[in-house]
């Protein structure tokens, strides 16, 4: 016999089955005297009115019981003969491995929600016209019988599959467990009618990917592939398997790798944006149970994204973490999660976790990924090997930059150029750091920076070290010898206005790298753990985006640790300790500037690859600075200007000289004259007074 034509046809037959069972049980109760037979002519009770209005058949004793038995046998035979694994209710039964009694309970719950005749029959069977719902006492009589009471408590109890996986819901209001109202979850009602989709309650925080990208479509080494496939193929009959946590920076490819591993086992992926789930622990636990239900129904592996962010940043509260542990107690199938590479407050789960670090891509892998992403759009103008060597970016940022570069090229002739790639990388980096800093868009010329020979030589060495770091660490193998300090951190110290920030932008310009100036005021937070989280975001972006991060006026963030006299001191020291550890693991490029070198913690100074001093300029240097700050296009009476006199007269830093030159330009413009020596003299005196100096 063919299967049912549609889920609705199958559902109608299930509803008919449930109504027949209830009607038969009512008749048995009448015949045994446990339920009074109604008088059709007596309209004093609302229950009797159901019969008077023809809403319930009038039983006729043994003959009617035989008819119902025959009808019940025919319905069950038809359901058995025409059942197909594709039918939603059958798929639900098989996915959760429901016992016959659990399946029957679910059928009753669905019927109580969807069938008016069944609700009327349940009202009469409960001997209460106000009740048309299920409770455990009714299920005992209709499904389990007195002998199956223990199984009833086990299967329909709070820890049973039906409630544990949110197939049934228990309605609050009745203290007695046996009389609590039970109903089918809205998701089960939808499924029974043939609607197969992610539960509405999870749409904003969960993404279902039926067919994730496979290993053959991504760039991954065989060792990593075998490791993940093996770990996520483990199941346990004796206890909960540990969570497989992929640790790494944003864009490292953690989600893609987990999706490929899930597909290798023939499963889809259920990505859960864990921080977006409810903050209330009870509601959070309920949401996780719903996620596990969906994962079972959709045959998908759940992945808890950013699981390390469950700890409340403001209070340090771990209630959601504990709620997650409770919700996962009975989950025996593979489960994965993602977390940051360097966590300020690591996740703690009773079931344990296996942390798998996602290492940076090798240069050869990056070249292959650039080739795949740019494809024919790159043409002869793009050397993917050179791109891989120059930009040590994460896979996620590489893909983002490639797509942006193709979009820019499509507006022109479709051929991607190195400039298009730089624009794409810049956009990805802007997005990663925009909330905590901004890109410095204009850089001065190298000849505009004037300082002593020692300072200029140190800057040239810094540029050379950045330029050749890949050859030294990767090609020559120094990265294998030095496990820490592979990044490059430079400290620029000196009085205000001596050119520290200018030098940082010039270094970036010399290397054709973008530089991002971090706003320290946005980094520091009064909430516990929030400062560390912000710092992690900046350092991760610096490592993955191949850009220079500039901490201007860094003494407020990298200050010396002090004696602990209060909780404020303790947490301030914790932030410094985190920074020290993070700098040791840092593999990117960062520059710190400070006017107060003595306030920087000595441990930070030790971890700096370079310390470059910017002293106050000497007279000869000041003379060059006065000349350099006057643009060639400006109308200046150079012949009559004594720059040496200005340099000898005013002992200023380059920043103050710049202010004086700009002030002189506005003085001349207001008089509609050429910039003359008298304007520069007057501007220099005004700037000196502003500095608090008496001439």
mmCIF file of C-alpha atoms in Angstrom, residues 366-675:
data_model
loop_
_atom_site.group_PDB
_atom_site.id
_atom_site.type_symbol
_atom_site.label_atom_id
_atom_site.label_comp_id
_atom_site.label_asym_id
_atom_site.label_seq_id
_atom_site.Cartn_x
_atom_site.Cartn_y
_atom_site.Cartn_z
ATOM 1 C CA UNK A 366 47.579 31.273 2.080
ATOM 2 C CA UNK A 367 48.862 31.339 -1.492
ATOM 3 C CA UNK A 368 46.468 28.528 -2.418
ATOM 4 C CA UNK A 369 43.546 30.308 -0.755
ATOM 5 C CA UNK A 370 44.377 33.594 -2.519
ATOM 6 C CA UNK A 371 44.451 31.670 -5.812
ATOM 7 C CA UNK A 372 41.061 30.070 -5.147
ATOM 8 C CA UNK A 373 39.393 33.279 -4.005
ATOM 9 C CA UNK A 374 40.714 35.558 -6.753
ATOM 10 C CA UNK A 375 40.545 32.892 -9.471
ATOM 11 C CA UNK A 376 40.514 34.274 -13.000
ATOM 12 C CA UNK A 377 39.943 37.799 -11.647
ATOM 13 C CA UNK A 378 43.592 38.033 -10.614
ATOM 14 C CA UNK A 379 45.111 37.376 -14.020
ATOM 15 C CA UNK A 380 48.801 38.094 -14.550
ATOM 16 C CA UNK A 381 48.788 41.216 -12.368
ATOM 17 C CA UNK A 382 48.449 39.257 -9.122
ATOM 18 C CA UNK A 383 51.197 37.059 -7.706
ATOM 19 C CA UNK A 384 49.401 34.968 -5.068
ATOM 20 C CA UNK A 385 52.721 33.720 -3.659
ATOM 21 C CA UNK A 386 53.798 37.317 -3.082
ATOM 22 C CA UNK A 387 50.433 38.148 -1.524
ATOM 23 C CA UNK A 388 50.797 35.204 0.855
ATOM 24 C CA UNK A 389 54.287 36.307 1.846
ATOM 25 C CA UNK A 390 53.312 39.934 2.383
ATOM 26 C CA UNK A 391 49.954 39.550 4.138
ATOM 27 C CA UNK A 392 49.950 37.048 7.005
ATOM 28 C CA UNK A 393 46.187 37.346 7.405
ATOM 29 C CA UNK A 394 43.631 34.873 8.735
ATOM 30 C CA UNK A 395 41.497 32.848 6.289
ATOM 31 C CA UNK A 396 38.394 34.832 7.202
ATOM 32 C CA UNK A 397 40.051 38.180 6.537
ATOM 33 C CA UNK A 398 41.586 36.826 3.338
ATOM 34 C CA UNK A 399 38.191 35.744 2.001
ATOM 35 C CA UNK A 400 36.629 39.059 3.058
ATOM 36 C CA UNK A 401 39.411 41.047 1.370
ATOM 37 C CA UNK A 402 39.221 38.946 -1.808
ATOM 38 C CA UNK A 403 35.510 39.542 -2.202
ATOM 39 C CA UNK A 404 35.904 43.272 -1.615
ATOM 40 C CA UNK A 405 38.785 43.391 -4.116
ATOM 41 C CA UNK A 406 36.692 41.600 -6.750
ATOM 42 C CA UNK A 407 33.853 44.072 -6.169
ATOM 43 C CA UNK A 408 36.202 47.058 -6.612
ATOM 44 C CA UNK A 409 37.686 45.502 -9.756
ATOM 45 C CA UNK A 410 34.234 44.731 -11.201
ATOM 46 C CA UNK A 411 33.436 48.451 -11.210
ATOM 47 C CA UNK A 412 36.476 48.965 -13.453
ATOM 48 C CA UNK A 413 37.461 46.141 -15.799
ATOM 49 C CA UNK A 414 37.142 43.077 -13.600
ATOM 50 C CA UNK A 415 40.902 42.542 -13.214
ATOM 51 C CA UNK A 416 42.029 42.607 -9.584
ATOM 52 C CA UNK A 417 45.179 44.613 -8.863
ATOM 53 C CA UNK A 418 47.390 44.689 -5.725
ATOM 54 C CA UNK A 419 45.818 48.053 -4.881
ATOM 55 C CA UNK A 420 42.361 46.426 -4.911
ATOM 56 C CA UNK A 421 43.608 43.779 -2.483
ATOM 57 C CA UNK A 422 44.963 46.487 -0.174
ATOM 58 C CA UNK A 423 41.561 48.223 -0.244
ATOM 59 C CA UNK A 424 39.871 44.933 0.599
ATOM 60 C CA UNK A 425 42.194 44.263 3.536
ATOM 61 C CA UNK A 426 41.737 47.817 4.764
ATOM 62 C CA UNK A 427 37.957 47.410 4.806
ATOM 63 C CA UNK A 428 38.178 44.179 6.796
ATOM 64 C CA UNK A 429 40.579 45.741 9.274
ATOM 65 C CA UNK A 430 38.459 48.888 9.638
ATOM 66 C CA UNK A 431 35.516 46.700 10.583
ATOM 67 C CA UNK A 432 37.537 44.801 13.189
ATOM 68 C CA UNK A 433 39.011 47.836 14.973
ATOM 69 C CA UNK A 434 36.514 50.638 14.268
ATOM 70 C CA UNK A 435 34.911 50.436 17.709
ATOM 71 C CA UNK A 436 38.240 50.857 19.527
ATOM 72 C CA UNK A 437 40.337 53.063 17.260
ATOM 73 C CA UNK A 438 40.744 54.532 13.798
ATOM 74 C CA UNK A 439 43.035 54.262 10.808
ATOM 75 C CA UNK A 440 45.560 57.049 10.281
ATOM 76 C CA UNK A 441 44.895 58.041 6.689
ATOM 77 C CA UNK A 442 47.610 60.646 6.031
ATOM 78 C CA UNK A 443 51.315 60.194 6.567
ATOM 79 C CA UNK A 444 54.049 62.856 6.321
ATOM 80 C CA UNK A 445 57.182 62.396 4.242
ATOM 81 C CA UNK A 446 60.216 60.686 5.679
ATOM 82 C CA UNK A 447 62.337 63.819 5.183
ATOM 83 C CA UNK A 448 59.895 65.719 7.423
ATOM 84 C CA UNK A 449 61.099 63.702 10.411
ATOM 85 C CA UNK A 450 64.166 65.360 11.902
ATOM 86 C CA UNK A 451 66.051 63.903 14.823
ATOM 87 C CA UNK A 452 69.477 62.783 16.029
ATOM 88 C CA UNK A 453 71.357 60.092 14.129
ATOM 89 C CA UNK A 454 70.787 57.498 16.871
ATOM 90 C CA UNK A 455 67.011 57.895 16.609
ATOM 91 C CA UNK A 456 66.977 57.734 12.808
ATOM 92 C CA UNK A 457 69.225 54.652 12.778
ATOM 93 C CA UNK A 458 66.944 52.895 15.284
ATOM 94 C CA UNK A 459 63.922 53.622 13.083
ATOM 95 C CA UNK A 460 65.705 52.235 10.014
ATOM 96 C CA UNK A 461 66.556 49.090 11.959
ATOM 97 C CA UNK A 462 62.916 48.779 13.013
ATOM 98 C CA UNK A 463 61.789 49.011 9.383
ATOM 99 C CA UNK A 464 64.348 46.403 8.317
ATOM 100 C CA UNK A 465 63.310 44.012 11.062
ATOM 101 C CA UNK A 466 59.647 44.221 10.079
ATOM 102 C CA UNK A 467 60.507 43.796 6.415
ATOM 103 C CA UNK A 468 62.677 40.696 6.923
ATOM 104 C CA UNK A 469 60.958 39.053 9.882
ATOM 105 C CA UNK A 470 59.361 36.328 7.714
ATOM 106 C CA UNK A 471 62.729 35.265 6.306
ATOM 107 C CA UNK A 472 64.369 35.121 9.741
ATOM 108 C CA UNK A 473 61.540 33.371 11.593
ATOM 109 C CA UNK A 474 60.065 31.142 8.901
ATOM 110 C CA UNK A 475 62.755 30.456 6.290
ATOM 111 C CA UNK A 476 65.714 30.383 8.674
ATOM 112 C CA UNK A 477 63.792 28.549 11.398
ATOM 113 C CA UNK A 478 64.197 30.996 14.279
ATOM 114 C CA UNK A 479 60.474 30.614 15.077
ATOM 115 C CA UNK A 480 61.230 27.036 16.164
ATOM 116 C CA UNK A 481 63.884 28.230 18.597
ATOM 117 C CA UNK A 482 61.972 31.160 20.061
ATOM 118 C CA UNK A 483 58.443 30.158 21.082
ATOM 119 C CA UNK A 484 57.709 33.575 22.606
ATOM 120 C CA UNK A 485 58.226 37.115 21.447
ATOM 121 C CA UNK A 486 57.698 36.424 17.729
ATOM 122 C CA UNK A 487 55.826 39.689 17.433
ATOM 123 C CA UNK A 488 57.405 43.082 17.151
ATOM 124 C CA UNK A 489 56.677 45.717 19.792
ATOM 125 C CA UNK A 490 58.382 49.107 19.854
ATOM 126 C CA UNK A 491 58.306 51.768 22.538
ATOM 127 C CA UNK A 492 58.805 55.387 21.448
ATOM 128 C CA UNK A 493 59.672 57.646 24.393
ATOM 129 C CA UNK A 494 60.321 61.364 24.622
ATOM 130 C CA UNK A 495 58.840 64.743 25.527
ATOM 131 C CA UNK A 496 55.609 65.916 23.843
ATOM 132 C CA UNK A 497 55.966 67.079 20.263
ATOM 133 C CA UNK A 498 59.244 65.304 19.483
ATOM 134 C CA UNK A 499 57.754 63.292 16.587
ATOM 135 C CA UNK A 500 56.868 59.935 18.145
ATOM 136 C CA UNK A 501 53.457 59.583 16.502
ATOM 137 C CA UNK A 502 54.807 60.968 13.217
ATOM 138 C CA UNK A 503 57.589 58.383 13.266
ATOM 139 C CA UNK A 504 55.062 55.562 13.791
ATOM 140 C CA UNK A 505 53.041 56.655 10.748
ATOM 141 C CA UNK A 506 56.232 56.965 8.677
ATOM 142 C CA UNK A 507 57.293 53.424 9.580
ATOM 143 C CA UNK A 508 53.901 52.138 8.425
ATOM 144 C CA UNK A 509 54.099 54.183 5.218
ATOM 145 C CA UNK A 510 57.620 52.934 4.481
ATOM 146 C CA UNK A 511 56.361 49.340 4.708
ATOM 147 C CA UNK A 512 53.104 50.042 2.804
ATOM 148 C CA UNK A 513 51.101 48.969 5.852
ATOM 149 C CA UNK A 514 48.044 50.580 7.385
ATOM 150 C CA UNK A 515 48.378 51.911 10.922
ATOM 151 C CA UNK A 516 45.525 52.077 13.406
ATOM 152 C CA UNK A 517 45.612 54.436 16.355
ATOM 153 C CA UNK A 518 43.879 52.885 19.359
ATOM 154 C CA UNK A 519 41.755 55.093 21.595
ATOM 155 C CA UNK A 520 42.873 54.055 25.075
ATOM 156 C CA UNK A 521 39.779 55.623 26.641
ATOM 157 C CA UNK A 522 37.615 53.126 24.742
ATOM 158 C CA UNK A 523 39.801 50.206 25.779
ATOM 159 C CA UNK A 524 39.659 50.714 29.526
ATOM 160 C CA UNK A 525 36.383 49.701 31.167
ATOM 161 C CA UNK A 526 35.154 49.727 34.744
ATOM 162 C CA UNK A 527 33.583 46.297 34.261
ATOM 163 C CA UNK A 528 35.565 43.221 35.252
ATOM 164 C CA UNK A 529 37.067 41.446 32.249
ATOM 165 C CA UNK A 530 35.850 44.041 29.734
ATOM 166 C CA UNK A 531 39.242 45.757 29.385
ATOM 167 C CA UNK A 532 40.902 42.405 28.687
ATOM 168 C CA UNK A 533 38.225 41.593 26.104
ATOM 169 C CA UNK A 534 38.809 44.908 24.309
ATOM 170 C CA UNK A 535 42.557 44.379 24.347
ATOM 171 C CA UNK A 536 42.124 40.864 22.976
ATOM 172 C CA UNK A 537 40.053 42.285 20.119
ATOM 173 C CA UNK A 538 42.788 44.786 19.250
ATOM 174 C CA UNK A 539 45.654 42.290 19.458
ATOM 175 C CA UNK A 540 43.722 39.671 17.460
ATOM 176 C CA UNK A 541 43.032 42.236 14.750
ATOM 177 C CA UNK A 542 46.704 43.268 14.679
ATOM 178 C CA UNK A 543 47.814 39.652 14.265
ATOM 179 C CA UNK A 544 45.239 38.738 11.655
ATOM 180 C CA UNK A 545 45.128 41.941 9.626
ATOM 181 C CA UNK A 546 48.814 42.590 8.954
ATOM 182 C CA UNK A 547 48.599 46.171 10.150
ATOM 183 C CA UNK A 548 50.431 48.208 12.774
ATOM 184 C CA UNK A 549 48.585 49.011 15.990
ATOM 185 C CA UNK A 550 49.541 52.313 17.651
ATOM 186 C CA UNK A 551 48.907 52.876 21.359
ATOM 187 C CA UNK A 552 49.402 56.622 21.678
ATOM 188 C CA UNK A 553 49.972 57.977 25.201
ATOM 189 C CA UNK A 554 50.280 54.369 26.364
ATOM 190 C CA UNK A 555 51.447 55.141 29.903
ATOM 191 C CA UNK A 556 47.821 55.150 31.119
ATOM 192 C CA UNK A 557 47.362 51.548 29.988
ATOM 193 C CA UNK A 558 50.831 50.072 30.505
ATOM 194 C CA UNK A 559 51.507 51.712 33.865
ATOM 195 C CA UNK A 560 53.496 50.093 36.657
ATOM 196 C CA UNK A 561 51.798 47.659 38.970
ATOM 197 C CA UNK A 562 51.330 48.969 42.468
ATOM 198 C CA UNK A 563 50.818 47.668 45.964
ATOM 199 C CA UNK A 564 47.409 46.049 46.422
ATOM 200 C CA UNK A 565 45.454 48.085 48.962
ATOM 201 C CA UNK A 566 41.957 47.583 47.546
ATOM 202 C CA UNK A 567 39.993 45.569 45.002
ATOM 203 C CA UNK A 568 40.578 48.373 42.496
ATOM 204 C CA UNK A 569 44.341 47.895 42.776
ATOM 205 C CA UNK A 570 43.956 44.135 42.417
ATOM 206 C CA UNK A 571 41.944 44.373 39.209
ATOM 207 C CA UNK A 572 44.269 47.045 37.800
ATOM 208 C CA UNK A 573 47.210 44.703 38.374
ATOM 209 C CA UNK A 574 45.277 41.860 36.743
ATOM 210 C CA UNK A 575 44.848 43.970 33.601
ATOM 211 C CA UNK A 576 48.583 44.683 33.510
ATOM 212 C CA UNK A 577 49.353 40.986 34.009
ATOM 213 C CA UNK A 578 47.039 40.101 31.130
ATOM 214 C CA UNK A 579 48.789 42.637 28.900
ATOM 215 C CA UNK A 580 52.184 41.188 29.762
ATOM 216 C CA UNK A 581 51.063 37.653 28.881
ATOM 217 C CA UNK A 582 49.369 38.818 25.703
ATOM 218 C CA UNK A 583 52.457 40.673 24.523
ATOM 219 C CA UNK A 584 54.569 37.542 24.955
ATOM 220 C CA UNK A 585 52.217 35.588 22.681
ATOM 221 C CA UNK A 586 51.724 38.458 20.244
ATOM 222 C CA UNK A 587 52.931 37.822 16.686
ATOM 223 C CA UNK A 588 51.898 41.124 15.082
ATOM 224 C CA UNK A 589 53.329 44.645 15.063
ATOM 225 C CA UNK A 590 52.523 47.286 17.658
ATOM 226 C CA UNK A 591 54.041 50.650 18.589
ATOM 227 C CA UNK A 592 53.596 52.371 21.945
ATOM 228 C CA UNK A 593 54.331 56.038 22.545
ATOM 229 C CA UNK A 594 54.734 57.718 25.916
ATOM 230 C CA UNK A 595 55.857 61.056 27.331
ATOM 231 C CA UNK A 596 56.594 59.433 30.702
ATOM 232 C CA UNK A 597 58.913 56.473 30.196
ATOM 233 C CA UNK A 598 59.405 56.159 33.942
ATOM 234 C CA UNK A 599 55.705 55.315 34.441
ATOM 235 C CA UNK A 600 55.836 52.265 32.152
ATOM 236 C CA UNK A 601 56.068 48.959 34.022
ATOM 237 C CA UNK A 602 59.644 47.547 33.710
ATOM 238 C CA UNK A 603 58.224 44.207 32.609
ATOM 239 C CA UNK A 604 56.741 45.915 29.548
ATOM 240 C CA UNK A 605 60.050 47.541 28.691
ATOM 241 C CA UNK A 606 61.749 44.142 28.817
ATOM 242 C CA UNK A 607 59.250 42.747 26.347
ATOM 243 C CA UNK A 608 59.741 45.566 23.853
ATOM 244 C CA UNK A 609 61.712 44.561 20.755
ATOM 245 C CA UNK A 610 62.808 48.186 20.363
ATOM 246 C CA UNK A 611 62.935 51.254 22.548
ATOM 247 C CA UNK A 612 63.513 54.414 20.520
ATOM 248 C CA UNK A 613 64.197 57.696 22.314
ATOM 249 C CA UNK A 614 63.055 61.010 20.826
ATOM 250 C CA UNK A 615 64.959 63.768 22.670
ATOM 251 C CA UNK A 616 64.306 67.481 22.410
ATOM 252 C CA UNK A 617 65.897 68.739 19.149
ATOM 253 C CA UNK A 618 69.194 70.642 19.224
ATOM 254 C CA UNK A 619 69.543 74.090 17.663
ATOM 255 C CA UNK A 620 70.633 72.799 14.239
ATOM 256 C CA UNK A 621 67.741 70.352 14.190
ATOM 257 C CA UNK A 622 65.293 73.081 15.229
ATOM 258 C CA UNK A 623 66.498 75.258 12.351
ATOM 259 C CA UNK A 624 65.752 72.437 9.883
ATOM 260 C CA UNK A 625 62.340 71.889 11.468
ATOM 261 C CA UNK A 626 61.429 75.581 11.059
ATOM 262 C CA UNK A 627 62.349 75.348 7.358
ATOM 263 C CA UNK A 628 60.677 71.975 6.785
ATOM 264 C CA UNK A 629 57.331 73.028 8.203
ATOM 265 C CA UNK A 630 56.923 75.784 5.612
ATOM 266 C CA UNK A 631 55.232 74.251 2.521
ATOM 267 C CA UNK A 632 56.739 74.957 -0.888
ATOM 268 C CA UNK A 633 53.417 76.347 -2.117
ATOM 269 C CA UNK A 634 53.179 78.884 0.709
ATOM 270 C CA UNK A 635 54.107 82.516 0.014
ATOM 271 C CA UNK A 636 57.149 82.921 2.251
ATOM 272 C CA UNK A 637 59.762 85.643 2.272
ATOM 273 C CA UNK A 638 62.590 83.153 2.795
ATOM 274 C CA UNK A 639 65.400 85.542 1.901
ATOM 275 C CA UNK A 640 64.636 87.851 4.822
ATOM 276 C CA UNK A 641 63.929 85.049 7.332
ATOM 277 C CA UNK A 642 66.637 84.165 9.858
ATOM 278 C CA UNK A 643 65.817 80.545 10.705
ATOM 279 C CA UNK A 644 68.962 80.226 12.815
ATOM 280 C CA UNK A 645 67.788 83.106 15.005
ATOM 281 C CA UNK A 646 64.402 81.414 15.452
ATOM 282 C CA UNK A 647 66.061 78.113 16.390
ATOM 283 C CA UNK A 648 68.412 79.754 18.898
ATOM 284 C CA UNK A 649 65.690 81.950 20.354
ATOM 285 C CA UNK A 650 63.045 79.264 20.901
ATOM 286 C CA UNK A 651 63.989 75.931 22.492
ATOM 287 C CA UNK A 652 60.920 74.046 21.302
ATOM 288 C CA UNK A 653 60.006 70.579 20.184
ATOM 289 C CA UNK A 654 58.962 69.911 16.634
ATOM 290 C CA UNK A 655 55.292 69.922 17.599
ATOM 291 C CA UNK A 656 55.472 73.396 19.086
ATOM 292 C CA UNK A 657 57.463 74.687 16.073
ATOM 293 C CA UNK A 658 54.706 73.317 13.839
ATOM 294 C CA UNK A 659 52.113 75.217 15.869
ATOM 295 C CA UNK A 660 54.163 78.404 15.611
ATOM 296 C CA UNK A 661 54.562 78.089 11.825
ATOM 297 C CA UNK A 662 50.828 77.521 11.393
ATOM 298 C CA UNK A 663 50.071 80.491 13.654
ATOM 299 C CA UNK A 664 52.397 82.674 11.532
ATOM 300 C CA UNK A 665 50.584 81.592 8.363
ATOM 301 C CA UNK A 666 47.231 82.705 9.772
ATOM 302 C CA UNK A 667 48.722 86.007 10.971
ATOM 303 C CA UNK A 668 49.985 86.706 7.456
ATOM 304 C CA UNK A 669 46.732 85.611 5.842
ATOM 305 C CA UNK A 670 44.712 87.921 8.092
ATOM 306 C CA UNK A 671 46.906 90.832 6.942
ATOM 307 C CA UNK A 672 46.738 89.612 3.335
ATOM 308 C CA UNK A 673 50.545 89.537 3.156
ATOM 309 C CA UNK A 674 53.328 87.081 2.438
ATOM 310 C CA UNK A 675 54.581 85.080 5.428
#
